[in-house]
CSV table of C-alpha atoms and ligand atoms in Angstrom, one decimal:
chain,number,residue,atom,x,y,z
A,1,MET,CA,-129.1,-214.7,191.8
A,2,THR,CA,-132.3,-213.8,193.6
A,3,GLU,CA,-132.0,-210.2,194.6
A,4,GLU,CA,-134.1,-209.1,191.8
A,5,LEU,CA,-136.9,-211.3,192.5
A,6,SER,CA,-140.1,-210.0,194.2
A,7,PRO,CA,-140.5,-210.9,198.0
A,8,LEU,CA,-143.0,-213.5,197.2
A,9,LYS,CA,-141.2,-215.0,194.5
A,10,ASN,CA,-138.1,-215.1,196.8
A,11,VAL,CA,-140.0,-216.8,199.6
A,12,GLN,CA,-141.5,-219.2,197.1
A,13,LYS,CA,-138.0,-220.1,195.9
A,14,GLN,CA,-136.8,-220.8,199.5
A,15,ILE,CA,-139.9,-223.1,200.1
A,16,LYS,CA,-139.3,-225.2,196.8
A,17,ASN,CA,-135.7,-225.5,197.8
A,18,VAL,CA,-136.4,-226.8,201.3
A,19,CYS,CA,-139.3,-229.1,200.0
A,20,GLU,CA,-136.8,-230.7,197.7
A,21,LYS,CA,-133.9,-231.1,200.4
A,22,LEU,CA,-136.5,-232.7,202.7
A,23,GLY,CA,-137.7,-234.8,199.9
A,24,LEU,CA,-141.2,-233.8,200.2
A,25,GLU,CA,-144.1,-234.2,197.9
A,26,ASP,CA,-144.8,-231.5,195.1
A,27,SER,CA,-148.3,-231.2,196.9
A,28,ILE,CA,-146.7,-229.8,199.9
A,29,TYR,CA,-145.1,-227.0,197.8
A,30,GLU,CA,-148.4,-226.3,196.0
A,31,ILE,CA,-150.3,-225.8,199.3
A,32,LEU,CA,-147.6,-223.5,200.8
A,33,LYS,CA,-146.7,-221.3,197.8
A,34,GLU,CA,-149.5,-218.9,198.1
A,35,PRO,CA,-151.4,-217.7,201.3
A,36,GLU,CA,-154.6,-219.5,202.2
A,37,ARG,CA,-156.6,-216.3,201.9
A,38,VAL,CA,-156.0,-212.6,201.2
A,39,LEU,CA,-158.3,-209.8,202.0
A,40,GLU,CA,-157.9,-206.4,200.3
A,41,VAL,CA,-160.0,-203.6,201.8
A,42,SER,CA,-160.9,-199.9,201.1
A,43,ILE,CA,-160.9,-197.7,204.3
A,44,PRO,CA,-162.6,-194.5,204.2
A,45,VAL,CA,-161.3,-191.8,206.7
A,46,LYS,CA,-162.8,-188.5,207.3
A,47,MET,CA,-159.9,-186.4,207.6
A,48,ASP,CA,-159.1,-183.4,210.0
A,49,ASP,CA,-159.9,-181.0,207.1
A,50,GLY,CA,-163.5,-182.5,206.5
A,51,THR,CA,-162.3,-184.2,203.1
A,52,VAL,CA,-162.6,-188.0,202.9
A,53,GLN,CA,-159.7,-190.2,202.0
A,54,THR,CA,-159.8,-193.8,201.1
A,55,PHE,CA,-156.8,-196.0,202.2
A,56,THR,CA,-156.1,-199.4,200.8
A,57,GLY,CA,-155.3,-202.2,203.3
A,58,TYR,CA,-154.4,-205.9,203.2
A,59,ARG,CA,-154.5,-208.9,205.6
A,60,ALA,CA,-153.1,-212.2,204.4
A,61,HIS,CA,-153.3,-215.6,206.1
A,62,HIS,CA,-150.5,-217.6,204.6
A,63,SER,CA,-151.2,-220.7,206.8
A,64,THR,CA,-153.3,-221.7,209.6
A,65,ILE,CA,-152.4,-225.4,209.7
A,66,LEU,CA,-150.6,-225.1,212.9
A,67,GLY,CA,-152.9,-222.6,214.7
A,68,PRO,CA,-154.4,-219.2,214.3
A,69,ALA,CA,-152.7,-216.8,211.8
A,70,LYS,CA,-149.9,-214.4,213.7
A,71,GLY,CA,-148.3,-211.4,212.3
A,72,GLY,CA,-147.8,-207.8,212.3
A,73,VAL,CA,-149.7,-204.9,210.8
A,74,ARG,CA,-147.6,-202.4,208.7
A,75,PHE,CA,-148.6,-198.8,208.0
A,76,HIS,CA,-146.1,-197.6,205.3
A,77,PRO,CA,-146.4,-195.8,202.1
A,78,ASN,CA,-144.5,-198.8,200.2
A,79,VAL,CA,-146.8,-201.7,201.3
A,80,THR,CA,-147.8,-203.9,198.6
A,81,LEU,CA,-149.9,-207.1,198.3
A,82,ASP,CA,-146.9,-209.0,197.1
A,83,GLU,CA,-144.8,-208.0,200.4
A,84,VAL,CA,-147.7,-208.7,202.4
A,85,LYS,CA,-148.3,-212.2,201.2
A,86,ALA,CA,-144.4,-212.9,201.4
A,87,LEU,CA,-144.2,-211.6,205.0
A,88,SER,CA,-147.2,-213.7,205.9
A,89,ALA,CA,-145.2,-216.9,204.7
A,90,TRP,CA,-142.2,-215.7,206.7
A,91,MET,CA,-144.3,-215.8,209.8
A,92,THR,CA,-145.6,-219.2,209.2
A,93,PHE,CA,-142.0,-220.4,209.1
A,94,LYS,CA,-140.9,-218.2,212.0
A,95,CYS,CA,-143.6,-219.6,214.2
A,96,GLY,CA,-142.9,-223.0,213.0
A,97,VAL,CA,-139.3,-222.7,213.8
A,98,VAL,CA,-139.7,-222.1,217.4
A,99,GLY,CA,-142.6,-224.6,217.5
A,100,ILE,CA,-145.4,-222.2,218.9
A,101,PRO,CA,-149.0,-223.1,217.9
A,102,TYR,CA,-149.5,-220.6,215.3
A,103,GLY,CA,-149.6,-220.1,211.7
A,104,GLY,CA,-148.5,-217.1,209.6
A,105,GLY,CA,-150.3,-213.9,208.8
A,106,LYS,CA,-149.5,-210.2,207.9
A,107,GLY,CA,-151.2,-207.0,207.2
A,108,GLY,CA,-150.6,-203.6,205.8
A,109,VAL,CA,-152.1,-200.3,205.1
A,110,ILE,CA,-150.9,-198.0,202.4
A,111,CYS,CA,-150.4,-194.8,204.2
A,112,ASN,CA,-147.7,-192.3,205.5
A,113,PRO,CA,-148.4,-192.2,209.2
A,114,LYS,CA,-146.0,-189.3,209.8
A,115,GLU,CA,-148.5,-187.1,207.6
A,116,LEU,CA,-151.4,-188.1,209.7
A,117,SER,CA,-152.8,-186.6,212.9
A,118,ARG,CA,-153.4,-188.6,215.9
A,119,ASN,CA,-157.0,-188.5,215.2
A,120,GLU,CA,-156.7,-189.5,211.8
A,121,LEU,CA,-154.4,-192.4,212.8
A,122,GLU,CA,-156.8,-193.5,215.3
A,123,LYS,CA,-159.7,-193.5,212.6
A,124,LEU,CA,-157.7,-195.3,210.2
A,125,SER,CA,-156.7,-197.9,212.8
A,126,ARG,CA,-160.3,-198.4,213.8
A,127,GLY,CA,-161.4,-198.4,210.1
A,128,TYR,CA,-158.9,-201.1,209.2
A,129,ILE,CA,-160.1,-203.5,212.1
A,130,ARG,CA,-163.8,-202.8,210.9
A,131,ALA,CA,-162.8,-203.8,207.4
A,132,ILE,CA,-160.9,-207.1,208.5
A,133,TYR,CA,-163.2,-207.9,211.4
A,134,THR,CA,-164.3,-211.1,209.8
A,135,MET,CA,-160.9,-212.5,209.3
A,136,ILE,CA,-159.3,-211.9,212.8
A,137,GLY,CA,-160.0,-213.1,216.3
A,138,PRO,CA,-158.2,-214.8,219.1
A,139,ASP,CA,-158.9,-218.3,217.5
A,140,LYS,CA,-158.4,-217.1,213.9
A,141,ASP,CA,-155.7,-214.4,213.5
A,142,ILE,CA,-154.0,-212.3,215.9
A,143,PRO,CA,-152.4,-209.1,214.7
A,144,ALA,CA,-149.2,-207.3,216.1
A,145,PRO,CA,-147.3,-204.2,215.8
A,146,ASP,CA,-144.9,-203.9,212.7
A,147,VAL,CA,-143.5,-201.0,211.0
A,148,TYR,CA,-144.9,-197.7,212.2
A,149,THR,CA,-147.5,-199.3,214.2
A,150,ASN,CA,-147.1,-199.4,218.0
A,151,ALA,CA,-148.8,-200.3,221.3
A,152,GLN,CA,-151.2,-197.3,221.0
A,153,VAL,CA,-152.5,-198.7,217.5
A,154,MET,CA,-152.9,-202.1,219.1
A,155,ALA,CA,-155.0,-200.7,221.8
A,156,TRP,CA,-157.4,-198.9,219.2
A,157,PHE,CA,-157.3,-202.3,217.3
A,158,MET,CA,-158.4,-204.4,220.5
A,159,ASP,CA,-160.9,-201.7,221.6
A,160,GLU,CA,-162.4,-201.6,218.0
A,161,TYR,CA,-162.7,-205.4,217.9
A,162,SER,CA,-164.0,-205.5,221.5
A,163,LEU,CA,-166.9,-203.0,220.7
A,164,LEU,CA,-167.8,-204.9,217.8
A,165,LYS,CA,-167.9,-208.1,219.6
A,166,GLY,CA,-169.7,-206.6,222.7
A,167,TYR,CA,-167.2,-207.9,225.1
A,168,ASN,CA,-163.5,-207.4,226.0
A,169,SER,CA,-161.2,-209.6,223.9
A,170,PRO,CA,-157.6,-208.7,224.6
A,171,GLY,CA,-156.4,-212.0,223.0
A,172,VAL,CA,-157.1,-210.5,219.5
A,173,VAL,CA,-154.2,-208.5,219.2
A,174,THR,CA,-150.6,-208.7,220.9
A,175,GLY,CA,-148.1,-205.8,221.7
A,176,LYS,CA,-150.9,-203.9,223.6
A,177,PRO,CA,-150.0,-201.7,226.6
A,178,ILE,CA,-149.6,-203.5,229.8
A,179,ARG,CA,-152.6,-202.0,231.3
A,180,LEU,CA,-154.7,-203.5,228.3
A,181,GLY,CA,-153.2,-207.0,228.9
A,182,GLY,CA,-149.8,-206.7,227.3
A,183,SER,CA,-147.0,-208.8,228.6
A,184,LEU,CA,-144.2,-208.0,230.8
A,185,GLY,CA,-140.9,-208.6,229.0
A,186,ARG,CA,-142.2,-208.0,225.5
A,187,ALA,CA,-139.9,-204.8,224.9
A,188,ALA,CA,-136.9,-206.6,225.4
A,189,ALA,CA,-138.0,-210.0,223.9
A,190,THR,CA,-136.5,-209.8,220.4
A,191,GLY,CA,-133.2,-208.7,221.8
A,192,ASN,CA,-133.1,-211.3,224.6
A,193,GLY,CA,-133.9,-214.1,222.1
A,194,CYS,CA,-131.0,-212.9,220.1
A,195,THR,CA,-128.8,-213.1,223.2
A,196,PHE,CA,-129.7,-216.7,223.9
A,197,VAL,CA,-129.0,-217.4,220.3
A,198,VAL,CA,-125.5,-215.7,220.4
A,199,ARG,CA,-124.7,-217.8,223.6
A,200,GLU,CA,-125.8,-221.1,222.0
A,201,ALA,CA,-124.1,-220.5,218.7
A,202,ALA,CA,-120.8,-219.3,220.3
A,203,LYS,CA,-120.7,-222.5,221.9
A,204,LYS,CA,-121.2,-224.6,219.0
A,205,ILE,CA,-118.3,-222.9,217.0
A,206,GLY,CA,-116.0,-222.9,219.8
A,207,LEU,CA,-115.9,-219.1,220.3
A,208,GLU,CA,-115.2,-218.2,224.0
A,209,ILE,CA,-117.9,-215.5,224.8
A,210,ASN,CA,-115.9,-213.9,227.4
A,211,ASN,CA,-114.5,-210.7,225.9
A,212,ALA,CA,-115.6,-211.7,222.5
A,213,THR,CA,-115.9,-208.6,220.5
A,214,VAL,CA,-119.2,-207.6,219.0
A,215,ALA,CA,-120.7,-205.0,216.7
A,216,VAL,CA,-124.4,-204.2,216.7
A,217,GLN,CA,-126.0,-202.3,213.9
A,218,GLY,CA,-129.0,-200.4,214.8
A,219,CYS,CA,-129.9,-199.6,218.5
A,220,GLY,CA,-133.4,-199.5,218.6
A,221,ASN,CA,-135.8,-202.1,220.1
A,222,VAL,CA,-133.9,-205.1,218.9
A,223,GLY,CA,-130.3,-203.9,218.7
A,224,GLY,CA,-130.4,-202.0,222.0
A,225,SER,CA,-131.7,-205.0,224.0
A,226,ALA,CA,-129.4,-207.4,222.1
A,227,ALA,CA,-126.4,-205.2,222.8
A,228,ARG,CA,-127.3,-205.0,226.5
A,229,GLY,CA,-127.9,-208.8,226.7
A,230,ILE,CA,-124.8,-209.8,224.8
A,231,GLU,CA,-122.6,-207.6,227.1
A,232,ARG,CA,-124.3,-209.4,230.1
A,233,LEU,CA,-123.0,-212.6,228.7
A,234,GLY,CA,-119.5,-211.3,229.2
A,235,ALA,CA,-118.7,-210.1,225.7
A,236,LYS,CA,-117.3,-206.6,224.8
A,237,VAL,CA,-119.6,-204.7,222.5
A,238,VAL,CA,-117.0,-202.4,220.6
A,239,ALA,CA,-119.6,-200.7,218.0
A,240,MET,CA,-123.0,-199.6,217.9
A,241,SER,CA,-125.0,-197.5,215.5
A,242,ASP,CA,-128.2,-195.8,214.5
A,243,SER,CA,-129.5,-194.4,211.0
A,244,LYS,CA,-127.0,-191.4,211.4
A,245,GLY,CA,-124.0,-193.5,211.7
A,246,GLY,CA,-121.8,-195.7,214.0
A,247,ILE,CA,-119.4,-195.3,216.9
A,248,TYR,CA,-116.3,-197.6,217.8
A,249,ASN,CA,-114.2,-198.3,220.9
A,250,PRO,CA,-111.8,-201.2,220.7
A,251,ASP,CA,-111.8,-201.3,224.4
A,252,GLY,CA,-115.6,-201.7,224.7
A,253,LEU,CA,-118.7,-199.5,224.8
A,254,ASP,CA,-121.2,-199.6,227.8
A,255,PRO,CA,-124.4,-200.3,226.1
A,256,ASN,CA,-126.6,-198.7,228.7
A,257,ALA,CA,-124.7,-195.7,228.7
A,258,VAL,CA,-124.6,-195.4,224.9
A,259,LEU,CA,-128.5,-196.0,224.9
A,260,GLU,CA,-128.9,-193.3,227.6
A,261,TYR,CA,-126.7,-191.0,225.5
A,262,LYS,CA,-128.8,-191.7,222.4
A,263,LYS,CA,-132.0,-190.9,224.2
A,264,GLU,CA,-130.6,-187.5,225.4
A,265,LYS,CA,-129.0,-186.4,222.1
A,266,GLY,CA,-130.9,-188.3,219.5
A,267,SER,CA,-128.1,-190.3,218.1
A,268,VAL,CA,-125.0,-192.4,219.2
A,269,LEU,CA,-122.6,-190.1,217.5
A,270,GLY,CA,-120.3,-188.1,219.7
A,271,PHE,CA,-120.5,-190.7,222.6
A,272,PRO,CA,-117.5,-190.0,224.7
A,273,GLY,CA,-114.3,-192.1,224.1
A,274,SER,CA,-115.6,-193.4,220.9
A,275,ARG,CA,-114.5,-192.8,217.1
A,276,GLU,CA,-117.1,-192.3,214.5
A,277,ILE,CA,-117.5,-194.9,211.6
A,278,THR,CA,-120.0,-195.3,209.1
A,279,ASN,CA,-122.8,-198.2,209.1
A,280,GLU,CA,-121.0,-199.9,206.1
A,281,GLU,CA,-117.6,-199.8,208.2
A,282,LEU,CA,-119.4,-201.1,211.1
A,283,LEU,CA,-120.4,-204.3,209.3
A,284,GLN,CA,-116.6,-204.9,208.1
A,285,LEU,CA,-115.1,-204.5,211.5
A,286,GLU,CA,-112.5,-207.1,212.7
A,287,VAL,CA,-115.0,-208.5,215.5
A,288,ASP,CA,-116.1,-211.9,216.5
A,289,ILE,CA,-119.9,-211.3,216.5
A,290,LEU,CA,-121.9,-209.1,214.3
A,291,VAL,CA,-125.6,-208.4,214.9
A,292,PRO,CA,-127.4,-206.7,212.2
A,293,ALA,CA,-130.4,-205.2,213.8
A,294,ALA,CA,-131.6,-202.4,211.8
A,295,LEU,CA,-132.5,-202.8,208.1
A,296,GLU,CA,-133.0,-205.5,205.6
A,297,ASN,CA,-130.5,-206.2,202.6
A,298,VAL,CA,-127.4,-204.7,204.3
A,299,ILE,CA,-125.0,-207.6,203.6
A,300,THR,CA,-125.2,-208.1,200.1
A,301,GLY,CA,-123.3,-209.6,197.1
A,302,LYS,CA,-121.1,-206.5,197.1
A,303,ASN,CA,-119.9,-206.5,200.8
A,304,ALA,CA,-120.3,-210.2,202.0
A,305,ALA,CA,-116.6,-211.1,201.1
A,306,ASP,CA,-115.5,-208.1,203.5
A,307,ILE,CA,-117.4,-209.3,206.6
A,308,LYS,CA,-114.9,-210.5,209.2
A,309,ALA,CA,-116.9,-211.7,212.1
A,310,LYS,CA,-117.0,-215.4,212.7
A,311,LEU,CA,-120.8,-215.4,214.0
A,312,VAL,CA,-123.7,-213.3,212.2
A,313,VAL,CA,-127.0,-213.2,214.3
A,314,GLU,CA,-129.7,-211.7,212.3
A,315,GLY,CA,-131.6,-209.4,214.9
A,316,ALA,CA,-133.3,-207.6,211.7
A,317,ASN,CA,-135.5,-209.3,209.2
A,318,GLY,CA,-133.8,-210.1,205.9
A,319,PRO,CA,-130.5,-208.3,206.5
A,320,THR,CA,-128.5,-210.7,204.4
A,321,THR,CA,-129.4,-211.4,200.7
A,322,LEU,CA,-129.4,-214.9,199.8
A,323,GLU,CA,-126.4,-214.4,197.6
A,324,ALA,CA,-124.5,-212.8,200.5
A,325,ASN,CA,-125.5,-215.6,202.8
A,326,ASP,CA,-123.8,-218.1,200.3
A,327,ILE,CA,-120.7,-215.9,200.3
A,328,LEU,CA,-120.8,-215.8,204.1
A,329,VAL,CA,-121.2,-219.7,204.4
A,330,GLU,CA,-118.4,-220.2,201.8
A,331,LYS,CA,-116.0,-218.0,203.9
A,332,GLY,CA,-116.8,-220.3,207.0
A,333,ILE,CA,-118.9,-217.6,208.8
A,334,PHE,CA,-121.7,-219.2,211.0
A,335,VAL,CA,-124.9,-217.1,210.0
A,336,VAL,CA,-128.0,-217.6,212.4
A,337,PRO,CA,-131.1,-216.6,210.2
A,338,ASP,CA,-133.7,-214.1,211.1
A,339,ILE,CA,-136.6,-216.7,211.5
A,340,LEU,CA,-134.7,-218.1,214.4
A,341,ALA,CA,-132.5,-215.2,215.7
A,342,ASN,CA,-135.4,-212.9,216.1
A,343,ALA,CA,-138.2,-215.3,217.0
A,344,GLY,CA,-138.1,-214.1,220.7
A,345,GLY,CA,-140.6,-211.4,219.8
A,346,VAL,CA,-143.2,-213.5,218.3
A,347,THR,CA,-142.5,-215.9,221.2
A,348,VAL,CA,-143.4,-213.3,223.8
A,349,SER,CA,-146.4,-212.4,221.8
A,350,TYR,CA,-147.5,-216.0,222.0
A,351,PHE,CA,-147.1,-215.6,225.9
A,352,GLU,CA,-149.2,-212.5,225.8
A,353,TRP,CA,-152.0,-214.2,224.1
A,354,VAL,CA,-151.9,-217.2,226.3
A,355,GLN,CA,-151.9,-214.9,229.4
A,356,ASN,CA,-155.0,-213.0,227.8
A,357,LEU,CA,-156.8,-216.3,227.3
A,358,MET,CA,-156.1,-217.5,230.9
A,359,ASN,CA,-156.7,-214.3,232.4
A,360,PHE,CA,-153.6,-215.0,234.5
A,361,TYR,CA,-150.5,-213.0,234.3
A,362,TRP,CA,-146.8,-214.1,234.7
A,363,THR,CA,-143.9,-212.2,236.1
A,364,GLU,CA,-141.0,-211.0,234.0
A,365,GLU,CA,-138.8,-213.8,235.4
A,366,GLU,CA,-141.2,-216.4,234.2
A,367,ILE,CA,-141.5,-214.9,230.9
A,368,ASN,CA,-137.9,-214.9,230.5
A,369,SER,CA,-137.2,-218.2,231.6
A,370,LYS,CA,-139.8,-219.6,229.3
A,371,LEU,CA,-138.4,-217.6,226.5
A,372,GLU,CA,-134.9,-219.0,227.2
A,373,ASN,CA,-136.3,-222.7,227.0
A,374,ILE,CA,-137.9,-222.1,223.7
A,375,MET,CA,-135.1,-220.3,222.0
A,376,THR,CA,-132.4,-222.7,223.2
A,377,LYS,CA,-134.6,-225.7,222.2
A,378,ALA,CA,-135.3,-224.2,218.7
A,379,PHE,CA,-131.5,-223.3,218.3
A,380,GLU,CA,-130.6,-227.0,219.1
A,381,GLU,CA,-133.2,-228.5,216.7
A,382,VAL,CA,-131.9,-226.1,213.9
A,383,TYR,CA,-128.4,-227.0,214.8
A,384,ASP,CA,-129.2,-230.9,214.6
A,385,MET,CA,-130.9,-230.3,211.0
A,386,HIS,CA,-127.8,-228.3,209.8
A,387,ASN,CA,-125.7,-231.2,210.8
A,388,LYS,CA,-127.9,-234.1,209.7
A,389,PHE,CA,-128.4,-232.8,206.2
A,390,ASN,CA,-125.2,-230.8,205.9
A,391,VAL,CA,-127.0,-227.6,205.0
A,392,ASN,CA,-126.4,-224.1,206.2
A,393,MET,CA,-128.4,-222.8,209.2
A,394,ARG,CA,-130.7,-220.7,207.0
A,395,ASP,CA,-131.9,-223.8,205.1
A,396,ALA,CA,-131.9,-225.7,208.3
A,397,ALA,CA,-134.3,-223.3,210.2
A,398,TYR,CA,-136.6,-223.6,207.0
A,399,MET,CA,-136.3,-227.4,207.0
A,400,VAL,CA,-137.3,-227.7,210.8
A,401,SER,CA,-140.2,-225.3,210.3
A,402,ILE,CA,-141.7,-226.7,206.9
A,403,GLN,CA,-141.2,-230.2,208.0
A,404,ARG,CA,-143.6,-229.6,211.1
A,405,VAL,CA,-146.1,-227.8,208.6
A,406,ALA,CA,-145.9,-230.8,206.2
A,407,GLU,CA,-146.4,-233.3,209.0
A,408,ALA,CA,-149.6,-231.4,210.0
A,409,ILE,CA,-150.7,-231.3,206.5
A,410,LYS,CA,-150.4,-234.9,206.1
A,411,LEU,CA,-152.0,-235.6,209.5
A,412,ARG,CA,-155.0,-233.5,208.4
A,413,GLY,CA,-155.3,-235.6,205.3
A,414,TRP,CA,-154.8,-232.7,202.8
A,415,VAL,CA,-152.3,-234.7,200.7
B,501,NAD,P1,-136.4,-199.7,215.8
B,501,NAD,O1,-137.3,-198.8,215.1
B,501,NAD,O2,-136.7,-199.9,217.2
B,501,NAD,O3,-135.0,-199.5,215.5
B,501,NAD,C1,-134.3,-199.5,214.5
B,501,NAD,C2,-132.9,-199.0,214.5
B,501,NAD,O4,-132.2,-199.1,213.3
B,501,NAD,C3,-132.8,-197.6,215.2
B,501,NAD,O5,-131.9,-197.6,216.1
B,501,NAD,C4,-132.4,-196.8,213.8
B,501,NAD,O6,-131.8,-195.5,214.0
B,501,NAD,C5,-131.6,-197.7,213.0
B,501,NAD,N1,-131.6,-197.4,211.5
B,501,NAD,C6,-132.4,-197.1,211.0
B,501,NAD,N2,-131.9,-196.9,209.7
B,501,NAD,C7,-130.6,-197.2,209.7
B,501,NAD,C8,-129.5,-197.6,208.9
B,501,NAD,N3,-129.8,-197.0,207.4
B,501,NAD,N4,-128.3,-197.9,209.2
B,501,NAD,C9,-128.3,-198.3,210.4
B,501,NAD,N5,-129.2,-198.2,211.5
B,501,NAD,C10,-130.4,-197.7,211.0
B,501,NAD,O7,-136.8,-201.2,215.0
B,501,NAD,P2,-136.7,-202.7,215.7
B,501,NAD,O8,-138.0,-202.8,216.3
B,501,NAD,O9,-135.6,-202.7,216.6
B,501,NAD,O10,-136.5,-203.5,214.4
B,501,NAD,C11,-135.3,-203.6,213.9
B,501,NAD,C12,-135.4,-204.9,213.0
B,501,NAD,O11,-135.7,-205.9,213.5
B,501,NAD,C13,-136.5,-204.7,211.6
B,501,NAD,O12,-135.9,-205.5,210.6
B,501,NAD,C14,-137.5,-205.4,212.3
B,501,NAD,O13,-138.5,-205.8,211.3
B,501,NAD,C15,-136.9,-206.7,213.1
B,501,NAD,N6,-137.7,-207.3,214.1
B,501,NAD,C16,-138.1,-206.4,215.0
B,501,NAD,C17,-138.8,-207.1,216.1
B,501,NAD,C18,-139.4,-206.5,217.3
B,501,NAD,O14,-139.6,-207.1,218.3
B,501,NAD,N7,-139.2,-205.3,217.4
B,501,NAD,C19,-139.0,-208.5,216.0
B,501,NAD,C20,-138.6,-209.4,214.9
B,501,NAD,C21,-137.7,-208.7,214.0
């Protein structure tokens, strides 16, 4: 049972398990079990009422062996150092599995952005960059959006860093607005990446994608674009949901119409021709493909036995507990893990950084075709590992990634 472990202990357990499966030396685990460096900072902010409030922030570099650290910054009341460290390790493995030249990083600030004015949020964002300034840079560490940070926050990050440097440095963060060097195709990148993975996985398990039935949990950035993309493959999206609940129509929903409806009404509930279901019911529907694309830990030891899909593609980060993963695999369900299935986002962030460094910008078609190549190749490599070692796809994804990091460690002469 791993569900009660802290996020860091969980990821350490996963690293150890994979090092053993690959027959790697203990020294590789010793190097990878903790981040290379962590910075804790205090950020004083002069609030609108004239008082000063100090916020605690973190930035962790789990690994810079394969390239500069890459990973988002989370503004949330529940941010902890343990979680930031674990998330930085996940970024190392996510970048490694798609073979982009990055290590893993993550940051966070303990705050509730919903209680801050725009002015206070801007001051906090700029203060965070001043505090971690020595740790970041286009060749060192490239932050990006995460929970409750967005393109505007990235614009402030980039501006503050550029002011400190004395010249424009768009390559220091990704997820920026297009006008400041953001990439075309970034908004739909994670969902599009999921779509390529669904297509490839369906071929491998002999699932006819045409008219295959699909349930998508969550219809935000990831779930919305995944639903659109999977429908374009010819599949029938029969269920979608948001935080208020889900909708179901066995004859198929039009994802574009559902997303438009949600934009207008604030929820998918009440979409014409659909019947309301709960988020829990959505997970257990009799469908071919399930895409959890909202929250972590929604498929657990309690409900895994009731999942009926043949293929689960993890759009969200950590939607399946390790215990549930074992149950699904035991039932013969093909599970494509988050570090592969949702790596389209970081891949297009990488394209954004490359374009910033070149000062030469690609069309959306170029972005999507490069994304397709990377996702398809990564899927194939993980699938080969899954067959070669007779392991589940989650272990296989970590094995592909950790093998790459371990090779680099050895070539550098660290062990
Ligand atoms: P988002 O905020 O755009 O959308 C989240 C969606 O989930 C919304 O539709 C919301 O209504 C729904 N939701 C919230 N609570 C829910 C609940 N209890 N039950 C069902 N649905 C609920 O977020 P996003 O960017 O789409 O991210 C979703 C997941 O994907 C997260 O785990 C995130 O870490 C992960 N992810 C996102 C990206 C990215 O590029 N955006 C990349 C990799 C991973």
